[in-house]
GROMACS .gro file of N, CA, C and O in nm:
model
  332
    1GLN      N    1   0.102  -0.156  -0.002
    1GLN     CA    2   0.011   0.010   0.037
    1GLN      C    3   0.087   0.139  -0.009
    1GLN      O    4   0.063   0.230  -0.057
    2ALA      N    5   0.183   0.107   0.078
    2ALA     CA    6   0.283   0.216   0.061
    2ALA      C    7   0.318   0.274  -0.075
    2ALA      O    8   0.340   0.408  -0.107
    3LEU      N    9   0.389   0.154  -0.143
    3LEU     CA   10   0.465   0.192  -0.274
    3LEU      C   11   0.353   0.245  -0.362
    3LEU      O   12   0.349   0.355  -0.436
    4VAL      N   13   0.190   0.210  -0.350
    4VAL     CA   14   0.101   0.245  -0.423
    4VAL      C   15   0.090   0.418  -0.418
    4VAL      O   16   0.068   0.484  -0.515
    5ARG      N   17   0.083   0.435  -0.287
    5ARG     CA   18   0.025   0.584  -0.224
    5ARG      C   19   0.177   0.659  -0.276
    5ARG      O   20   0.131   0.757  -0.319
    6GLU      N   21   0.273   0.626  -0.270
    6GLU     CA   22   0.399   0.699  -0.299
    6GLU      C   23   0.406   0.739  -0.432
    6GLU      O   24   0.439   0.839  -0.525
    7ILE      N   25   0.373   0.640  -0.553
    7ILE     CA   26   0.366   0.646  -0.676
    7ILE      C   27   0.257   0.763  -0.677
    7ILE      O   28   0.329   0.847  -0.779
    8LYS      N   29   0.127   0.728  -0.648
    8LYS     CA   30   0.029   0.802  -0.656
    8LYS      C   31   0.083   0.988  -0.626
    8LYS      O   32   0.043   1.063  -0.704
    9GLU      N   33   0.097   1.002  -0.538
    9GLU     CA   34   0.172   1.142  -0.472
    9GLU      C   35   0.269   1.195  -0.526
    9GLU      O   36   0.272   1.305  -0.545
   10GLU      N   37   0.348   1.119  -0.613
   10GLU     CA   38   0.489   1.170  -0.688
   10GLU      C   39   0.451   1.182  -0.818
   10GLU      O   40   0.519   1.283  -0.899
   11THR      N   41   0.336   1.115  -0.911
   11THR     CA   42   0.332   1.119  -1.023
   11THR      C   43   0.189   1.118  -1.077
   11THR      O   44   0.156   1.122  -1.206
   12ALA      N   45   0.087   1.097  -0.995
   12ALA     CA   46  -0.054   1.094  -1.004
   12ALA      C   47  -0.086   0.969  -1.094
   12ALA      O   48  -0.200   0.954  -1.153
   13LEU      N   49  -0.001   0.885  -1.108
   13LEU     CA   50  -0.006   0.728  -1.165
   13LEU      C   51  -0.104   0.673  -1.070
   13LEU      O   52  -0.059   0.614  -0.921
   14HIS      N   53  -0.178   0.587  -1.116
   14HIS     CA   54  -0.260   0.473  -1.041
   14HIS      C   55  -0.209   0.324  -1.108
   14HIS      O   56  -0.214   0.281  -1.183
   15ILE      N   57  -0.134   0.259  -0.988
   15ILE     CA   58  -0.089   0.123  -1.027
   15ILE      C   59  -0.133   0.025  -0.904
   15ILE      O   60  -0.206   0.046  -0.823
   16ILE      N   61  -0.091  -0.110  -1.004
   16ILE     CA   62  -0.114  -0.225  -0.909
   16ILE      C   63   0.033  -0.269  -0.877
   16ILE      O   64   0.117  -0.269  -0.977
   17ALA      N   65   0.060  -0.275  -0.720
   17ALA     CA   66   0.199  -0.349  -0.716
   17ALA      C   67   0.208  -0.477  -0.713
   17ALA      O   68   0.102  -0.529  -0.622
   18GLY      N   69   0.277  -0.543  -0.743
   18GLY     CA   70   0.284  -0.702  -0.747
   18GLY      C   71   0.384  -0.724  -0.676
   18GLY      O   72   0.420  -0.679  -0.578
   19GLU      N   73   0.461  -0.860  -0.715
   19GLU     CA   74   0.557  -0.931  -0.635
   19GLU      C   75   0.682  -0.840  -0.630
   19GLU      O   76   0.718  -0.775  -0.693
   20LEU      N   77   0.767  -0.863  -0.539
   20LEU     CA   78   0.904  -0.830  -0.540
   20LEU      C   79   0.967  -0.860  -0.643
   20LEU      O   80   0.998  -0.986  -0.658
   21PHE      N   81   1.075  -0.793  -0.703
   21PHE     CA   82   1.128  -0.822  -0.808
   21PHE      C   83   1.273  -0.834  -0.773
   21PHE      O   84   1.362  -0.957  -0.810
   22TRP      N   85   1.334  -0.733  -0.675
   22TRP     CA   86   1.490  -0.759  -0.655
   22TRP      C   87   1.476  -0.668  -0.526
   22TRP      O   88   1.406  -0.557  -0.503
   23GLN      N   89   1.566  -0.698  -0.428
   23GLN     CA   90   1.613  -0.640  -0.340
   23GLN      C   91   1.750  -0.633  -0.296
   23GLN      O   92   1.812  -0.731  -0.327
   24GLU      N   93   1.823  -0.550  -0.255
   24GLU     CA   94   1.951  -0.525  -0.220
   24GLU      C   95   1.973  -0.413  -0.104
   24GLU      O   96   1.905  -0.328  -0.096
   25VAL      N   97   2.100  -0.442  -0.070
   25VAL     CA   98   2.180  -0.335   0.023
   25VAL      C   99   2.322  -0.262  -0.040
   25VAL      O  100   2.381  -0.362  -0.077
   26VAL      N  101   2.317  -0.157  -0.045
   26VAL     CA  102   2.407  -0.092  -0.063
   26VAL      C  103   2.469   0.007   0.038
   26VAL      O  104   2.437   0.071   0.092
   27ASP      N  105   2.610  -0.032   0.068
   27ASP     CA  106   2.665   0.037   0.161
   27ASP      C  107   2.747   0.168   0.077
   27ASP      O  108   2.868   0.122  -0.021
   28TYR      N  109   2.734   0.278   0.106
   28TYR     CA  110   2.788   0.391   0.017
   28TYR      C  111   2.916   0.448   0.125
   28TYR      O  112   2.967   0.536   0.097
   29GLY      N  113   2.950   0.388   0.227
   29GLY     CA  114   3.065   0.442   0.312
   29GLY      C  115   3.009   0.527   0.451
   29GLY      O  116   2.986   0.523   0.545
   30TRP      N  117   2.910   0.596   0.387
   30TRP     CA  118   2.849   0.743   0.497
   30TRP      C  119   2.704   0.678   0.519
   30TRP      O  120   2.659   0.715   0.619
   31LYS      N  121   2.666   0.591   0.456
   31LYS     CA  122   2.520   0.544   0.490
   31LYS      C  123   2.493   0.421   0.400
   31LYS      O  124   2.565   0.378   0.301
   32ILE      N  125   2.384   0.348   0.464
   32ILE     CA  126   2.346   0.200   0.429
   32ILE      C  127   2.236   0.213   0.337
   32ILE      O  128   2.142   0.260   0.427
   33VAL      N  129   2.199   0.172   0.223
   33VAL     CA  130   2.051   0.221   0.170
   33VAL      C  131   1.979   0.083   0.144
   33VAL      O  132   2.063  -0.031   0.068
   34HIS      N  133   1.876   0.035   0.178
   34HIS     CA  134   1.806  -0.101   0.134
   34HIS      C  135   1.691  -0.054   0.023
   34HIS      O  136   1.610   0.046   0.075
   35LEU      N  137   1.716  -0.123  -0.067
   35LEU     CA  138   1.639  -0.078  -0.185
   35LEU      C  139   1.567  -0.225  -0.218
   35LEU      O  140   1.585  -0.330  -0.227
   36TYR      N  141   1.401  -0.178  -0.255
   36TYR     CA  142   1.312  -0.297  -0.284
   36TYR      C  143   1.252  -0.276  -0.405
   36TYR      O  144   1.195  -0.140  -0.437
   37PHE      N  145   1.267  -0.334  -0.508
   37PHE     CA  146   1.220  -0.327  -0.639
   37PHE      C  147   1.080  -0.433  -0.704
   37PHE      O  148   1.111  -0.520  -0.662
   38TYR      N  149   0.985  -0.333  -0.717
   38TYR     CA  150   0.857  -0.461  -0.728
   38TYR      C  151   0.806  -0.444  -0.890
   38TYR      O  152   0.820  -0.334  -0.941
   39HIS      N  153   0.744  -0.555  -0.902
   39HIS     CA  154   0.678  -0.536  -1.053
   39HIS      C  155   0.558  -0.456  -1.005
   39HIS      O  156   0.456  -0.491  -0.915
   40CYS      N  157   0.520  -0.372  -1.114
   40CYS     CA  158   0.404  -0.290  -1.095
   40CYS      C  159   0.342  -0.289  -1.235
   40CYS      O  160   0.412  -0.279  -1.329
   41ARG      N  161   0.221  -0.251  -1.249
   41ARG     CA  162   0.154  -0.211  -1.340
   41ARG      C  163   0.042  -0.112  -1.336
   41ARG      O  164   0.001  -0.087  -1.257
   42LEU      N  165   0.043  -0.037  -1.453
   42LEU     CA  166  -0.075   0.067  -1.456
   42LEU      C  167  -0.222   0.034  -1.446
   42LEU      O  168  -0.242  -0.093  -1.527
   43LEU      N  169  -0.296   0.116  -1.383
   43LEU     CA  170  -0.432   0.056  -1.396
   43LEU      C  171  -0.501   0.074  -1.480
   43LEU      O  172  -0.601  -0.022  -1.543
   44SER      N  173  -0.448   0.177  -1.580
   44SER     CA  174  -0.497   0.194  -1.721
   44SER      C  175  -0.396   0.259  -1.788
   44SER      O  176  -0.303   0.339  -1.731
   45GLU      N  177  -0.373   0.248  -1.931
   45GLU     CA  178  -0.297   0.286  -1.999
   45GLU      C  179  -0.276   0.453  -2.050
   45GLU      O  180  -0.194   0.486  -2.108
   46ASP      N  181  -0.391   0.498  -2.017
   46ASP     CA  182  -0.409   0.617  -2.082
   46ASP      C  183  -0.379   0.759  -1.964
   46ASP      O  184  -0.405   0.881  -1.983
   47GLN      N  185  -0.336   0.696  -1.875
   47GLN     CA  186  -0.277   0.782  -1.754
   47GLN      C  187  -0.165   0.870  -1.840
   47GLN      O  188  -0.063   0.812  -1.890
   48VAL      N  189  -0.160   0.992  -1.759
   48VAL     CA  190  -0.034   1.065  -1.768
   48VAL      C  191   0.038   1.115  -1.677
   48VAL      O  192  -0.017   1.138  -1.557
   49VAL      N  193   0.161   1.102  -1.674
   49VAL     CA  194   0.264   1.145  -1.573
   49VAL      C  195   0.250   1.240  -1.528
   49VAL      O  196   0.266   1.348  -1.651
   50ARG      N  197   0.216   1.301  -1.395
   50ARG     CA  198   0.227   1.445  -1.351
   50ARG      C  199   0.362   1.481  -1.274
   50ARG      O  200   0.357   1.386  -1.164
   51ARG      N  201   0.457   1.575  -1.292
   51ARG     CA  202   0.561   1.557  -1.192
   51ARG      C  203   0.551   1.641  -1.062
   51ARG      O  204   0.563   1.736  -1.055
   52LEU      N  205   0.478   1.589  -0.994
   52LEU     CA  206   0.430   1.642  -0.882
   52LEU      C  207   0.529   1.660  -0.779
   52LEU      O  208   0.554   1.772  -0.719
   53GLU      N  209   0.612   1.522  -0.758
   53GLU     CA  210   0.750   1.536  -0.669
   53GLU      C  211   0.861   1.493  -0.734
   53GLU      O  212   0.938   1.432  -0.680
   54VAL      N  213   0.855   1.494  -0.889
   54VAL     CA  214   0.971   1.426  -0.966
   54VAL      C  215   0.996   1.546  -1.058
   54VAL      O  216   0.932   1.625  -1.108
   55ALA      N  217   1.154   1.530  -1.051
   55ALA     CA  218   1.225   1.651  -1.126
   55ALA      C  219   1.170   1.628  -1.296
   55ALA      O  220   1.170   1.702  -1.353
   56ASP      N  221   1.215   1.501  -1.324
   56ASP     CA  222   1.171   1.493  -1.439
   56ASP      C  223   1.172   1.329  -1.480
   56ASP      O  224   1.214   1.253  -1.403
   57PHE      N  225   1.114   1.261  -1.592
   57PHE     CA  226   1.095   1.102  -1.602
   57PHE      C  227   1.117   1.120  -1.755
   57PHE      O  228   1.081   1.174  -1.841
   58LYS      N  229   1.132   0.982  -1.791
   58LYS     CA  230   1.113   0.929  -1.945
   58LYS      C  231   1.104   0.787  -1.950
   58LYS      O  232   1.130   0.706  -1.862
   59TRP      N  233   0.962   0.746  -2.019
   59TRP     CA  234   0.982   0.613  -2.033
   59TRP      C  235   1.071   0.544  -2.135
   59TRP      O  236   1.075   0.604  -2.245
   60LEU      N  237   1.133   0.428  -2.083
   60LEU     CA  238   1.224   0.376  -2.165
   60LEU      C  239   1.210   0.207  -2.204
   60LEU      O  240   1.161   0.162  -2.128
   61GLU      N  241   1.256   0.173  -2.307
   61GLU     CA  242   1.253   0.025  -2.346
   61GLU      C  243   1.402  -0.017  -2.235
   61GLU      O  244   1.484   0.079  -2.240
   62THR      N  245   1.401  -0.116  -2.249
   62THR     CA  246   1.505  -0.163  -2.134
   62THR      C  247   1.630  -0.149  -2.216
   62THR      O  248   1.771  -0.134  -2.173
   63VAL      N  249   1.634  -0.167  -2.350
   63VAL     CA  250   1.755  -0.161  -2.438
   63VAL      C  251   1.819  -0.011  -2.447
   63VAL      O  252   1.924  -0.021  -2.478
   64GLU      N  253   1.767   0.064  -2.383
   64GLU     CA  254   1.767   0.230  -2.402
   64GLU      C  255   1.863   0.250  -2.276
   64GLU      O  256   1.866   0.363  -2.254
   65LEU      N  257   1.848   0.170  -2.170
   65LEU     CA  258   1.890   0.210  -2.028
   65LEU      C  259   2.050   0.237  -2.012
   65LEU      O  260   2.083   0.333  -1.975
   66SER      N  261   2.117   0.163  -2.117
   66SER     CA  262   2.267   0.167  -2.127
   66SER      C  263   2.307   0.333  -2.175
   66SER      O  264   2.421   0.349  -2.132
   67ALA      N  265   2.221   0.423  -2.209
   67ALA     CA  266   2.274   0.512  -2.275
   67ALA      C  267   2.261   0.641  -2.149
   67ALA      O  268   2.292   0.760  -2.166
   68PHE      N  269   2.187   0.597  -2.031
   68PHE     CA  270   2.221   0.688  -1.894
   68PHE      C  271   2.305   0.640  -1.784
   68PHE      O  272   2.337   0.512  -1.789
   69GLU      N  273   2.320   0.737  -1.708
   69GLU     CA  274   2.406   0.713  -1.605
   69GLU      C  275   2.275   0.697  -1.472
   69GLU      O  276   2.191   0.788  -1.466
   70PHE      N  277   2.335   0.603  -1.414
   70PHE     CA  278   2.243   0.560  -1.254
   70PHE      C  279   2.337   0.573  -1.144
   70PHE      O  280   2.463   0.534  -1.165
   71PRO      N  281   2.248   0.594  -1.037
   71PRO     CA  282   2.366   0.546  -0.925
   71PRO      C  283   2.413   0.406  -0.915
   71PRO      O  284   2.324   0.338  -0.952
   72LYS      N  285   2.515   0.414  -0.832
   72LYS     CA  286   2.570   0.288  -0.798
   72LYS      C  287   2.475   0.179  -0.751
   72LYS      O  288   2.474   0.057  -0.796
   73ALA      N  289   2.373   0.215  -0.672
   73ALA     CA  290   2.286   0.135  -0.593
   73ALA      C  291   2.185   0.084  -0.717
   73ALA      O  292   2.129  -0.045  -0.666
   74ASP      N  293   2.170   0.115  -0.810
   74ASP     CA  294   2.102   0.048  -0.927
   74ASP      C  295   2.156  -0.029  -1.054
   74ASP      O  296   2.121  -0.119  -1.110
   75THR      N  297   2.314  -0.056  -1.030
   75THR     CA  298   2.372  -0.121  -1.114
   75THR      C  299   2.316  -0.291  -1.105
   75THR      O  300   2.307  -0.322  -1.244
   76GLU      N  301   2.303  -0.328  -1.005
   76GLU     CA  302   2.265  -0.471  -1.016
   76GLU      C  303   2.114  -0.499  -1.088
   76GLU      O  304   2.073  -0.547  -1.168
   77LEU      N  305   2.046  -0.366  -1.041
   77LEU     CA  306   1.906  -0.406  -1.109
   77LEU      C  307   1.876  -0.385  -1.214
   77LEU      O  308   1.811  -0.459  -1.309
   78LEU      N  309   1.950  -0.281  -1.293
   78LEU     CA  310   1.966  -0.267  -1.426
   78LEU      C  311   2.021  -0.379  -1.493
   78LEU      O  312   2.002  -0.431  -1.584
   79ARG      N  313   2.112  -0.450  -1.431
   79ARG     CA  314   2.161  -0.571  -1.505
   79ARG      C  315   2.065  -0.670  -1.532
   79ARG      O  316   2.046  -0.749  -1.612
   80ARG      N  317   1.990  -0.671  -1.396
   80ARG     CA  318   1.893  -0.786  -1.418
   80ARG      C  319   1.767  -0.751  -1.524
   80ARG      O  320   1.718  -0.834  -1.569
   81LEU      N  321   1.734  -0.608  -1.552
   81LEU     CA  322   1.616  -0.580  -1.627
   81LEU      C  323   1.669  -0.570  -1.793
   81LEU      O  324   1.576  -0.627  -1.860
   82VAL      N  325   1.793  -0.618  -1.796
   82VAL     CA  326   1.839  -0.574  -1.919
   82VAL      C  327   1.851  -0.744  -1.982
   82VAL      O  328   1.858  -0.793  -2.111
   83VAL      N  329   1.874  -0.844  -1.883
   83VAL     CA  330   1.891  -0.944  -1.935
   83VAL      C  331   1.764  -1.027  -1.998
   83VAL      O  332   1.668  -0.980  -1.991
   0.00000   0.00000   0.00000
């Protein structure tokens, strides 16, 4: 429920959160970050992302991900998405 609420608050998208896809713990030295990634789907395809609490966004195909820089914490997730 928290994930559904956060997505709605930050993007105005209505989603259904599914199973946990991947989780990991990343130690940056000055802090430890626990990350949880879930399978989600839109309740309807005609929704429009509103940047309520998000600086910017872009829908991408997984093959396009390599063209962008991501934080260290996302490395393993991206590897799993592209497989």
